[in-house]
Amino acid sequence: MAARPRRAWQRMLSGRRLDLLDPTPLDIEITDIAHGLAFVARWNGQTIGDWPYSVAEHSLLVEDILARLNPDIETCWRLAALLHDAPEYVIGDMISPVKAALGAEYGRMDERLAAAIHRRFGLPAVLPGPIKKKIKAADRISARLEAVQIAGFTESEARRLFPLQSDAIMSVLHIRLRPPAQARAAFLDRFSVLMKTAGSPA
């Protein structure tokens, strides 16, 4: 008797059946992404406060930082920043040491999901290198801020693990902790605004 194939899909609240190994843009709904990210905790939940600091909140912060650092950047790339961790709505937020231990397959799954998400919302399946670099820089600033403000790192630890070219922006950034429903609504509101003005990448 032939072995039954392993199930590699997840039923989403929208009713979609998302194939984790072979996702397509038709599988993707922003409401599923926003809901999932609002319930996924950054730092494995090891943060201060009465609410977990969610990937949805982190994504909003990274998009804000990108815009502050690059005031003239196209709106479509701000949308890409908002969605930079979108695959985590189904594969979770793994801290860097765990990602390294899991090896290349985790990275490939993340890339396949990101490509489907990008195509669903009018972005290139693979972002241009310079744009990825800008988003990564904003992500690193966010990680440095989170490490010190809510994740229990000392300033010296954070400077060593998350080095920045300039600390100037840190003084104007703030971490928000709020219930998942509020984080989900804020993420969806920001997505709606960006989608209305994004257009096609130049």
PDB file of N, CA and C in Angstrom, residues 23-25 77 80 83-84 87 107-129 131-132 135 201:
ATOM      1  N   PRO A  23       2.904  27.511  -2.081  1.00  0.00           N
ATOM      2  CA  PRO A  23       1.874  28.544  -1.962  1.00  0.00           C
ATOM      3  C   PRO A  23       1.687  29.313  -3.267  1.00  0.00           C
ATOM      4  N   THR A  24       0.484  29.762  -3.516  1.00  0.00           N
ATOM      5  CA  THR A  24       0.205  30.601  -4.677  1.00  0.00           C
ATOM      6  C   THR A  24      -0.454  31.883  -4.193  1.00  0.00           C
ATOM      7  N   PRO A  25      -0.412  32.943  -4.995  1.00  0.00           N
ATOM      8  CA  PRO A  25      -1.071  34.194  -4.595  1.00  0.00           C
ATOM      9  C   PRO A  25      -2.554  34.019  -4.299  1.00  0.00           C
ATOM     10  N   TRP A  77       7.384  50.250  -1.839  1.00  0.00           N
ATOM     11  CA  TRP A  77       8.446  49.659  -1.018  1.00  0.00           C
ATOM     12  C   TRP A  77       8.127  49.807   0.458  1.00  0.00           C
ATOM     13  N   ALA A  80       6.142  46.850   1.000  1.00  0.00           N
ATOM     14  CA  ALA A  80       7.039  45.697   1.139  1.00  0.00           C
ATOM     15  C   ALA A  80       7.609  45.624   2.554  1.00  0.00           C
ATOM     16  N   LEU A  83       5.128  44.219   4.924  1.00  0.00           N
ATOM     17  CA  LEU A  83       4.943  42.786   4.703  1.00  0.00           C
ATOM     18  C   LEU A  83       6.241  41.984   4.847  1.00  0.00           C
ATOM     19  N   HIS A  84       7.294  42.613   5.347  1.00  0.00           N
ATOM     20  CA  HIS A  84       8.607  41.944   5.310  1.00  0.00           C
ATOM     21  C   HIS A  84       8.651  40.663   6.127  1.00  0.00           C
ATOM     22  N   PRO A  87       5.377  36.094   6.010  1.00  0.00           N
ATOM     23  CA  PRO A  87       5.322  34.625   6.075  1.00  0.00           C
ATOM     24  C   PRO A  87       5.184  34.077   7.496  1.00  0.00           C
ATOM     25  N   GLY A 107      14.508  28.647   5.503  1.00  0.00           N
ATOM     26  CA  GLY A 107      14.693  29.808   4.649  1.00  0.00           C
ATOM     27  C   GLY A 107      13.981  29.663   3.323  1.00  0.00           C
ATOM     28  N   ARG A 108      14.025  28.463   2.748  1.00  0.00           N
ATOM     29  CA  ARG A 108      13.359  28.243   1.457  1.00  0.00           C
ATOM     30  C   ARG A 108      11.843  28.356   1.605  1.00  0.00           C
ATOM     31  N   MET A 109      11.294  27.845   2.707  1.00  0.00           N
ATOM     32  CA  MET A 109       9.853  27.966   2.934  1.00  0.00           C
ATOM     33  C   MET A 109       9.457  29.433   3.084  1.00  0.00           C
ATOM     34  N   ASP A 110      10.255  30.174   3.828  1.00  0.00           N
ATOM     35  CA  ASP A 110      10.015  31.603   4.001  1.00  0.00           C
ATOM     36  C   ASP A 110      10.031  32.324   2.651  1.00  0.00           C
ATOM     37  N   GLU A 111      11.000  31.993   1.819  1.00  0.00           N
ATOM     38  CA  GLU A 111      11.118  32.637   0.507  1.00  0.00           C
ATOM     39  C   GLU A 111       9.930  32.317  -0.394  1.00  0.00           C
ATOM     40  N   ARG A 112       9.468  31.066  -0.381  1.00  0.00           N
ATOM     41  CA  ARG A 112       8.315  30.702  -1.214  1.00  0.00           C
ATOM     42  C   ARG A 112       7.062  31.441  -0.770  1.00  0.00           C
ATOM     43  N   LEU A 113       6.851  31.517   0.532  1.00  0.00           N
ATOM     44  CA  LEU A 113       5.687  32.234   1.045  1.00  0.00           C
ATOM     45  C   LEU A 113       5.782  33.725   0.736  1.00  0.00           C
ATOM     46  N   ALA A 114       6.970  34.308   0.911  1.00  0.00           N
ATOM     47  CA  ALA A 114       7.157  35.731   0.633  1.00  0.00           C
ATOM     48  C   ALA A 114       6.882  36.036  -0.833  1.00  0.00           C
ATOM     49  N   ALA A 115       7.342  35.174  -1.730  1.00  0.00           N
ATOM     50  CA  ALA A 115       7.112  35.393  -3.157  1.00  0.00           C
ATOM     51  C   ALA A 115       5.626  35.394  -3.480  1.00  0.00           C
ATOM     52  N   ALA A 116       4.879  34.449  -2.914  1.00  0.00           N
ATOM     53  CA  ALA A 116       3.430  34.390  -3.157  1.00  0.00           C
ATOM     54  C   ALA A 116       2.731  35.621  -2.594  1.00  0.00           C
ATOM     55  N   ILE A 117       3.142  36.051  -1.410  1.00  0.00           N
ATOM     56  CA  ILE A 117       2.552  37.238  -0.786  1.00  0.00           C
ATOM     57  C   ILE A 117       2.848  38.478  -1.615  1.00  0.00           C
ATOM     58  N   HIS A 118       4.075  38.619  -2.051  1.00  0.00           N
ATOM     59  CA  HIS A 118       4.443  39.781  -2.864  1.00  0.00           C
ATOM     60  C   HIS A 118       3.617  39.830  -4.148  1.00  0.00           C
ATOM     61  N   ARG A 119       3.523  38.721  -4.825  1.00  0.00           N
ATOM     62  CA  ARG A 119       2.774  38.689  -6.080  1.00  0.00           C
ATOM     63  C   ARG A 119       1.298  38.984  -5.850  1.00  0.00           C
ATOM     64  N   ARG A 120       0.757  38.519  -4.733  1.00  0.00           N
ATOM     65  CA  ARG A 120      -0.654  38.757  -4.420  1.00  0.00           C
ATOM     66  C   ARG A 120      -0.960  40.251  -4.321  1.00  0.00           C
ATOM     67  N   PHE A 121       0.026  41.026  -3.838  1.00  0.00           N
ATOM     68  CA  PHE A 121      -0.227  42.442  -3.601  1.00  0.00           C
ATOM     69  C   PHE A 121       0.567  43.361  -4.531  1.00  0.00           C
ATOM     70  N   GLY A 122       0.925  42.837  -5.702  1.00  0.00           N
ATOM     71  CA  GLY A 122       1.493  43.669  -6.751  1.00  0.00           C
ATOM     72  C   GLY A 122       2.959  44.013  -6.617  1.00  0.00           C
ATOM     73  N   LEU A 123       3.682  43.282  -5.784  1.00  0.00           N
ATOM     74  CA  LEU A 123       5.116  43.507  -5.624  1.00  0.00           C
ATOM     75  C   LEU A 123       5.897  42.443  -6.387  1.00  0.00           C
ATOM     76  N   PRO A 124       7.163  42.714  -6.713  1.00  0.00           N
ATOM     77  CA  PRO A 124       7.977  41.667  -7.338  1.00  0.00           C
ATOM     78  C   PRO A 124       8.118  40.469  -6.410  1.00  0.00           C
ATOM     79  N   ALA A 125       8.107  39.277  -6.977  1.00  0.00           N
ATOM     80  CA  ALA A 125       8.261  38.070  -6.149  1.00  0.00           C
ATOM     81  C   ALA A 125       9.519  38.156  -5.300  1.00  0.00           C
ATOM     82  N   VAL A 126      10.609  38.646  -5.894  1.00  0.00           N
ATOM     83  CA  VAL A 126      11.864  38.877  -5.172  1.00  0.00           C
ATOM     84  C   VAL A 126      12.152  40.372  -5.221  1.00  0.00           C
ATOM     85  N   LEU A 127      12.308  40.979  -4.072  1.00  0.00           N
ATOM     86  CA  LEU A 127      12.537  42.419  -4.021  1.00  0.00           C
ATOM     87  C   LEU A 127      13.925  42.764  -4.562  1.00  0.00           C
ATOM     88  N   PRO A 128      14.074  43.951  -5.177  1.00  0.00           N
ATOM     89  CA  PRO A 128      15.405  44.387  -5.619  1.00  0.00           C
ATOM     90  C   PRO A 128      16.381  44.458  -4.447  1.00  0.00           C
ATOM     91  N   GLY A 129      17.627  44.126  -4.722  1.00  0.00           N
ATOM     92  CA  GLY A 129      18.640  44.103  -3.676  1.00  0.00           C
ATOM     93  C   GLY A 129      18.725  45.384  -2.853  1.00  0.00           C
ATOM     94  N   ILE A 131      16.483  47.597  -2.216  1.00  0.00           N
ATOM     95  CA  ILE A 131      15.297  47.742  -1.380  1.00  0.00           C
ATOM     96  C   ILE A 131      15.375  46.794  -0.183  1.00  0.00           C
ATOM     97  N   LYS A 132      15.784  45.558  -0.433  1.00  0.00           N
ATOM     98  CA  LYS A 132      15.947  44.603   0.664  1.00  0.00           C
ATOM     99  C   LYS A 132      16.944  45.137   1.694  1.00  0.00           C
ATOM    100  N   ILE A 135      15.230  47.841   3.816  1.00  0.00           N
ATOM    101  CA  ILE A 135      14.295  47.249   4.771  1.00  0.00           C
ATOM    102  C   ILE A 135      15.052  46.537   5.885  1.00  0.00           C
ATOM    103  N   PRO A 201       5.698  49.063  -8.893  1.00  0.00           N
ATOM    104  CA  PRO A 201       7.081  49.463  -8.694  1.00  0.00           C
ATOM    105  C   PRO A 201       7.691  50.010  -9.969  1.00  0.00           C
TER     106      PRO A 201
END
